[in-house]
GROMACS .gro file of C-alpha atoms in nm:
model
  261
    1MET     CA    1   0.960   0.028  -3.441
    2GLU     CA    2   1.113   0.321  -3.262
    3ARG     CA    3   1.051   0.187  -2.910
    4SER     CA    4   1.076  -0.190  -2.909
    5VAL     CA    5   1.250  -0.460  -2.707
    6VAL     CA    6   1.308  -0.829  -2.772
    7ILE     CA    7   1.250  -1.064  -2.478
    8VAL     CA    8   1.381  -1.414  -2.537
    9GLY     CA    9   1.501  -1.707  -2.333
   10SER     CA   10   1.493  -2.075  -2.265
   11ARG     CA   11   1.217  -2.301  -2.389
   12ALA     CA   12   1.262  -2.502  -2.068
   13ALA     CA   13   1.209  -2.193  -1.855
   14THR     CA   14   1.164  -2.202  -1.480
   15ALA     CA   15   0.868  -2.053  -1.298
   16TYR     CA   16   1.100  -1.767  -1.200
   17GLY     CA   17   1.196  -1.702  -1.561
   18ASN     CA   18   0.839  -1.713  -1.688
   19GLY     CA   19   0.728  -1.474  -1.417
   20ILE     CA   20   1.010  -1.228  -1.486
   21ALA     CA   21   0.946  -1.238  -1.862
   22ALA     CA   22   0.573  -1.174  -1.822
   23ASP     CA   23   0.617  -0.895  -1.567
   24LEU     CA   24   0.892  -0.728  -1.766
   25ALA     CA   25   0.687  -0.740  -2.086
   26ALA     CA   26   0.380  -0.596  -1.914
   27ASP     CA   27   0.578  -0.315  -1.753
   28LEU     CA   28   0.747  -0.225  -2.083
   29VAL     CA   29   0.416  -0.218  -2.269
   30GLU     CA   30   0.275   0.016  -2.007
   31ARG     CA   31   0.571   0.246  -2.082
   32GLY     CA   32   0.485   0.253  -2.452
   33VAL     CA   33   0.731  -0.013  -2.568
   34THR     CA   34   0.654  -0.285  -2.822
   35VAL     CA   35   0.760  -0.631  -2.705
   36LEU     CA   36   0.898  -0.874  -2.964
   37SER     CA   37   0.955  -1.245  -2.922
   38GLY     CA   38   0.941  -1.570  -3.117
   39GLY     CA   39   0.629  -1.748  -2.996
   40ALA     CA   40   0.821  -2.050  -2.868
   41PHE     CA   41   0.770  -2.241  -2.546
   42GLY     CA   42   0.895  -2.090  -2.222
   43ILE     CA   43   1.018  -1.732  -2.209
   44ASP     CA   44   0.888  -1.634  -2.553
   45VAL     CA   45   0.525  -1.717  -2.484
   46ALA     CA   46   0.549  -1.571  -2.132
   47ALA     CA   47   0.664  -1.241  -2.283
   48HIS     CA   48   0.380  -1.236  -2.536
   49ARG     CA   49   0.121  -1.314  -2.269
   50GLY     CA   50   0.262  -1.051  -2.035
   51ALA     CA   51   0.235  -0.793  -2.313
   52PHE     CA   52  -0.120  -0.910  -2.391
   53ALA     CA   53  -0.217  -0.871  -2.028
   54ALA     CA   54  -0.106  -0.509  -2.039
   55GLY     CA   55  -0.292  -0.440  -2.363
   56GLY     CA   56  -0.007  -0.486  -2.613
   57PRO     CA   57   0.154  -0.414  -2.850
   58THR     CA   58   0.353  -0.731  -2.908
   59VAL     CA   59   0.505  -0.875  -3.225
   60CYS     CA   60   0.580  -1.240  -3.293
   61VAL     CA   61   0.863  -1.307  -3.539
   62LEU     CA   62   0.831  -1.653  -3.692
   63ALA     CA   63   1.070  -1.904  -3.847
   64ASN     CA   64   0.795  -2.023  -4.082
   65GLY     CA   65   0.508  -1.887  -4.285
   66VAL     CA   66   0.250  -1.679  -4.101
   67ASP     CA   67  -0.014  -1.943  -4.177
   68VAL     CA   68   0.180  -2.222  -4.006
   69ALA     CA   69   0.136  -2.270  -3.632
   70TYR     CA   70   0.460  -2.382  -3.474
   71PRO     CA   71   0.460  -2.511  -3.213
   72PRO     CA   72   0.110  -2.646  -3.292
   73SER     CA   73   0.003  -2.617  -2.928
   74HIS     CA   74   0.034  -2.239  -2.961
   75ALA     CA   75  -0.214  -2.222  -3.249
   76ALA     CA   76  -0.464  -2.021  -3.043
   77LEU     CA   77  -0.192  -1.775  -2.942
   78PHE     CA   78  -0.082  -1.726  -3.304
   79GLU     CA   79  -0.441  -1.673  -3.412
   80MET     CA   80  -0.486  -1.410  -3.144
   81LEU     CA   81  -0.157  -1.243  -3.236
   82GLY     CA   82  -0.258  -1.238  -3.601
   83LYS     CA   83  -0.594  -1.078  -3.526
   84GLU     CA   84  -0.502  -0.833  -3.252
   85GLN     CA   85  -0.126  -0.780  -3.279
   86LEU     CA   86   0.126  -0.869  -3.549
   87LEU     CA   87   0.288  -1.181  -3.693
   88VAL     CA   88   0.608  -1.127  -3.893
   89ALA     CA   89   0.789  -1.372  -4.120
   90GLU     CA   90   1.033  -1.342  -4.409
   91LEU     CA   91   0.928  -1.683  -4.540
   92PRO     CA   92   0.628  -1.735  -4.772
   93PRO     CA   93   0.300  -1.886  -4.652
   94GLY     CA   94   0.318  -2.260  -4.611
   95ALA     CA   95   0.687  -2.265  -4.522
   96HIS     CA   96   0.769  -2.488  -4.227
   97PRO     CA   97   1.039  -2.421  -3.968
   98THR     CA   98   1.383  -2.582  -3.974
   99ARG     CA   99   1.688  -2.535  -3.753
  100VAL     CA  100   1.851  -2.312  -4.014
  101ARG     CA  101   1.536  -2.103  -4.043
  102PHE     CA  102   1.521  -2.056  -3.666
  103LEU     CA  103   1.879  -1.927  -3.666
  104ALA     CA  104   1.798  -1.695  -3.957
  105ARG     CA  105   1.487  -1.573  -3.775
  106ASN     CA  106   1.703  -1.481  -3.476
  107ARG     CA  107   1.901  -1.229  -3.680
  108LEU     CA  108   1.573  -1.071  -3.795
  109ILE     CA  109   1.423  -1.041  -3.449
  110ALA     CA  110   1.743  -0.887  -3.309
  111ALA     CA  111   1.764  -0.632  -3.590
  112MET     CA  112   1.400  -0.524  -3.558
  113SER     CA  113   1.433  -0.395  -3.201
  114ARG     CA  114   1.616  -0.129  -3.001
  115GLY     CA  115   1.756  -0.391  -2.764
  116THR     CA  116   1.742  -0.755  -2.660
  117VAL     CA  117   1.674  -0.894  -2.313
  118VAL     CA  118   1.769  -1.255  -2.236
  119VAL     CA  119   1.584  -1.385  -1.931
  120GLU     CA  120   1.711  -1.744  -1.912
  121ALA     CA  121   1.933  -1.938  -2.152
  122ALA     CA  122   2.154  -2.244  -2.171
  123LEU     CA  123   2.509  -2.219  -2.303
  124ARG     CA  124   2.396  -2.354  -2.639
  125SER     CA  125   2.054  -2.211  -2.719
  126GLY     CA  126   1.855  -2.007  -2.965
  127ALA     CA  127   1.837  -1.723  -2.712
  128ARG     CA  128   2.214  -1.702  -2.699
  129ASN     CA  129   2.223  -1.703  -3.077
  130THR     CA  130   1.981  -1.409  -3.077
  131ALA     CA  131   2.207  -1.236  -2.825
  132GLY     CA  132   2.498  -1.276  -3.065
  133TRP     CA  133   2.298  -1.118  -3.345
  134ALA     CA  134   2.199  -0.829  -3.118
  135LEU     CA  135   2.566  -0.755  -3.050
  136GLY     CA  136   2.643  -0.788  -3.421
  137CYS     CA  137   2.369  -0.536  -3.502
  138GLY     CA  138   2.505  -0.291  -3.246
  139ARG     CA  139   2.196  -0.319  -3.027
  140PRO     CA  140   2.211  -0.314  -2.646
  141LEU     CA  141   2.217  -0.664  -2.501
  142MET     CA  142   2.066  -0.713  -2.156
  143ALA     CA  143   2.038  -1.014  -1.928
  144VAL     CA  144   1.830  -1.089  -1.621
  145PRO     CA  145   2.024  -1.258  -1.340
  146GLY     CA  146   1.896  -1.579  -1.189
  147SER     CA  147   1.994  -1.813  -0.911
  148VAL     CA  148   2.358  -1.922  -0.913
  149TYR     CA  149   2.225  -2.275  -0.861
  150SER     CA  150   2.003  -2.265  -1.170
  151ARG     CA  151   2.137  -2.414  -1.495
  152ALA     CA  152   1.872  -2.213  -1.676
  153SER     CA  153   2.069  -1.893  -1.602
  154THR     CA  154   2.413  -2.024  -1.697
  155ALA     CA  155   2.436  -1.828  -2.023
  156THR     CA  156   2.289  -1.506  -1.884
  157HIS     CA  157   2.541  -1.504  -1.601
  158LEU     CA  158   2.826  -1.576  -1.843
  159MET     CA  159   2.722  -1.289  -2.073
  160ILE     CA  160   2.711  -1.052  -1.777
  161ARG     CA  161   3.046  -1.176  -1.649
  162ASN     CA  162   3.211  -1.134  -1.990
  163GLY     CA  163   3.078  -0.781  -2.029
  164GLN     CA  164   2.861  -0.875  -2.327
  165ALA     CA  165   2.530  -0.801  -2.154
  166VAL     CA  166   2.416  -0.540  -1.906
  167LEU     CA  167   2.242  -0.673  -1.597
  168VAL     CA  168   1.879  -0.559  -1.581
  169THR     CA  169   1.614  -0.630  -1.321
  170SER     CA  170   1.327  -0.402  -1.419
  171ALA     CA  171   1.159  -0.219  -1.705
  172ALA     CA  172   1.324   0.102  -1.583
  173ASP     CA  173   1.667  -0.056  -1.634
  174VAL     CA  174   1.571  -0.155  -1.989
  175MET     CA  175   1.426   0.186  -2.070
  176GLU     CA  176   1.750   0.359  -1.975
  177LEU     CA  177   1.942   0.146  -2.224
  178ILE     CA  178   1.707   0.168  -2.522
  179SER     CA  179   1.612   0.535  -2.491
  180ASP     CA  180   1.791   0.826  -2.652
  181MET     CA  181   2.081   0.970  -2.458
  182GLY     CA  182   1.967   1.171  -2.156
  183GLN     CA  183   1.619   1.022  -2.154
  184ALA     CA  184   1.481   0.765  -1.905
  185MET     CA  185   1.787   0.810  -1.686
  186LEU     CA  186   1.767   0.627  -1.356
  187PRO     CA  187   1.845   0.819  -1.037
  188LEU     CA  188   2.158   0.719  -0.852
  189ALA     CA  189   2.080   0.455  -0.593
  190HIS     CA  190   2.133   0.559  -0.233
  191GLY     CA  191   2.087   0.378   0.094
  192HIS     CA  192   1.874   0.514   0.376
  193THR     CA  193   1.988   0.849   0.510
  194ARG     CA  194   2.151   0.832   0.851
  195SER     CA  195   2.196   1.101   1.110
  196THR     CA  196   2.573   1.051   1.091
  197ASP     CA  197   2.602   1.106   0.713
  198ALA     CA  198   2.686   1.476   0.750
  199LEU     CA  199   2.957   1.426   1.012
  200THR     CA  200   3.321   1.500   0.937
  201GLU     CA  201   3.582   1.227   0.967
  202THR     CA  202   3.687   1.353   1.312
  203GLN     CA  203   3.330   1.385   1.438
  204LEU     CA  204   3.246   1.036   1.316
  205ALA     CA  205   3.558   0.891   1.480
  206VAL     CA  206   3.465   1.055   1.811
  207PHE     CA  207   3.106   0.932   1.785
  208GLU     CA  208   3.220   0.576   1.718
  209ALA     CA  209   3.460   0.592   2.013
  210ILE     CA  210   3.189   0.673   2.269
  211PRO     CA  211   3.064   0.367   2.461
  212ALA     CA  212   2.703   0.277   2.408
  213ARG     CA  213   2.621   0.161   2.763
  214ARG     CA  214   2.848   0.359   2.993
  215ARG     CA  215   2.981   0.711   3.020
  216ALA     CA  216   3.337   0.795   2.921
  217SER     CA  217   3.561   1.091   2.988
  218VAL     CA  218   3.683   1.325   2.715
  219GLY     CA  219   4.034   1.190   2.758
  220ASP     CA  220   3.926   0.828   2.712
  221ILE     CA  221   3.716   0.917   2.407
  222ALA     CA  222   4.000   1.119   2.249
  223LEU     CA  223   4.241   0.831   2.304
  224ALA     CA  224   4.004   0.575   2.152
  225ALA     CA  225   3.927   0.802   1.853
  226GLY     CA  226   4.291   0.890   1.794
  227VAL     CA  227   4.236   1.267   1.811
  228THR     CA  228   4.352   1.546   2.039
  229VAL     CA  229   4.146   1.649   2.342
  230PRO     CA  230   4.058   1.995   2.196
  231SER     CA  231   3.943   1.830   1.870
  232CYS     CA  232   3.742   1.578   2.070
  233LEU     CA  233   3.570   1.854   2.270
  234GLY     CA  234   3.479   2.037   1.950
  235ALA     CA  235   3.337   1.722   1.797
  236LEU     CA  236   3.139   1.638   2.113
  237THR     CA  237   2.981   1.984   2.107
  238VAL     CA  238   2.862   1.926   1.748
  239LEU     CA  239   2.739   1.577   1.828
  240GLU     CA  240   2.547   1.701   2.132
  241SER     CA  241   2.382   1.975   1.927
  242ALA     CA  242   2.277   1.709   1.676
  243GLY     CA  243   2.122   1.501   1.954
  244LEU     CA  244   2.360   1.211   1.900
  245VAL     CA  245   2.535   1.218   2.239
  246GLU     CA  246   2.461   1.324   2.594
  247GLY     CA  247   2.719   1.469   2.834
  248ASP     CA  248   2.737   1.582   3.195
  249GLU     CA  249   2.990   1.593   3.476
  250ARG     CA  250   3.004   1.212   3.477
  251GLY     CA  251   3.113   1.190   3.111
  252TRP     CA  252   2.968   1.126   2.768
  253LEU     CA  253   2.723   0.866   2.644
  254VAL     CA  254   2.560   0.788   2.311
  255ALA     CA  255   2.207   0.930   2.312
  256VAL     CA  256   1.918   0.685   2.315
  257GLY     CA  257   1.804   0.612   1.959
  258SER     CA  258   2.129   0.717   1.792
  259VAL     CA  259   2.233   0.475   1.516
  260ARG     CA  260   2.591   0.368   1.465
  261THR     CA  261   2.722   0.356   1.106
   0.00000   0.00000   0.00000
């Protein structure tokens, strides 16, 4: 699968985690990405359902035979996946899941994708085991941040802190990491443009030194800004032309509507 992403996480997921997993899966599917997960409670099933809601594709990698529904309460989901999407298992039909088989399944799911996203995970969990396999396979590992008060995000925060996982918050973040070099690049983030952004250091210092509610003389402004009077006059001329300040024989004042940095 050339464009595929694993989304895994805690079985005891929070409402936040389930929502993030579903939204992320849906957004990735809409971008032409196949979403893989393990069909378990919590984040796994949220990812599958999010992908379904967007029309698929989604792949469920099992720790048992494809004819065995585990957990049993997800039997309808597995039936739907088998009919409309894809169930994958390396075990023969009739094989039942065990702890060892779940751990072995994790290596398979990590290797099948271009990258792995962990939404929520405890320090000891299957999701963290999958994350380890992703790193071992040389695949990008990503983690979604959660609340610092949430135990469900303990492992994701630790992986980010240790430099093992890249913090992601959207499908665009994921796409940048799983795409070929130079593709799906995100634009550099910038804050809102301000009218003072183009000012030189001296002009900005003079602007910041002008009182907001009273007029000041050139000498007082130059002293407060730490510049010479000629430099202050030059800066005031530029600021006035830009509509940032107003001056007359009584002194200088910040123009109405001008925003300080």
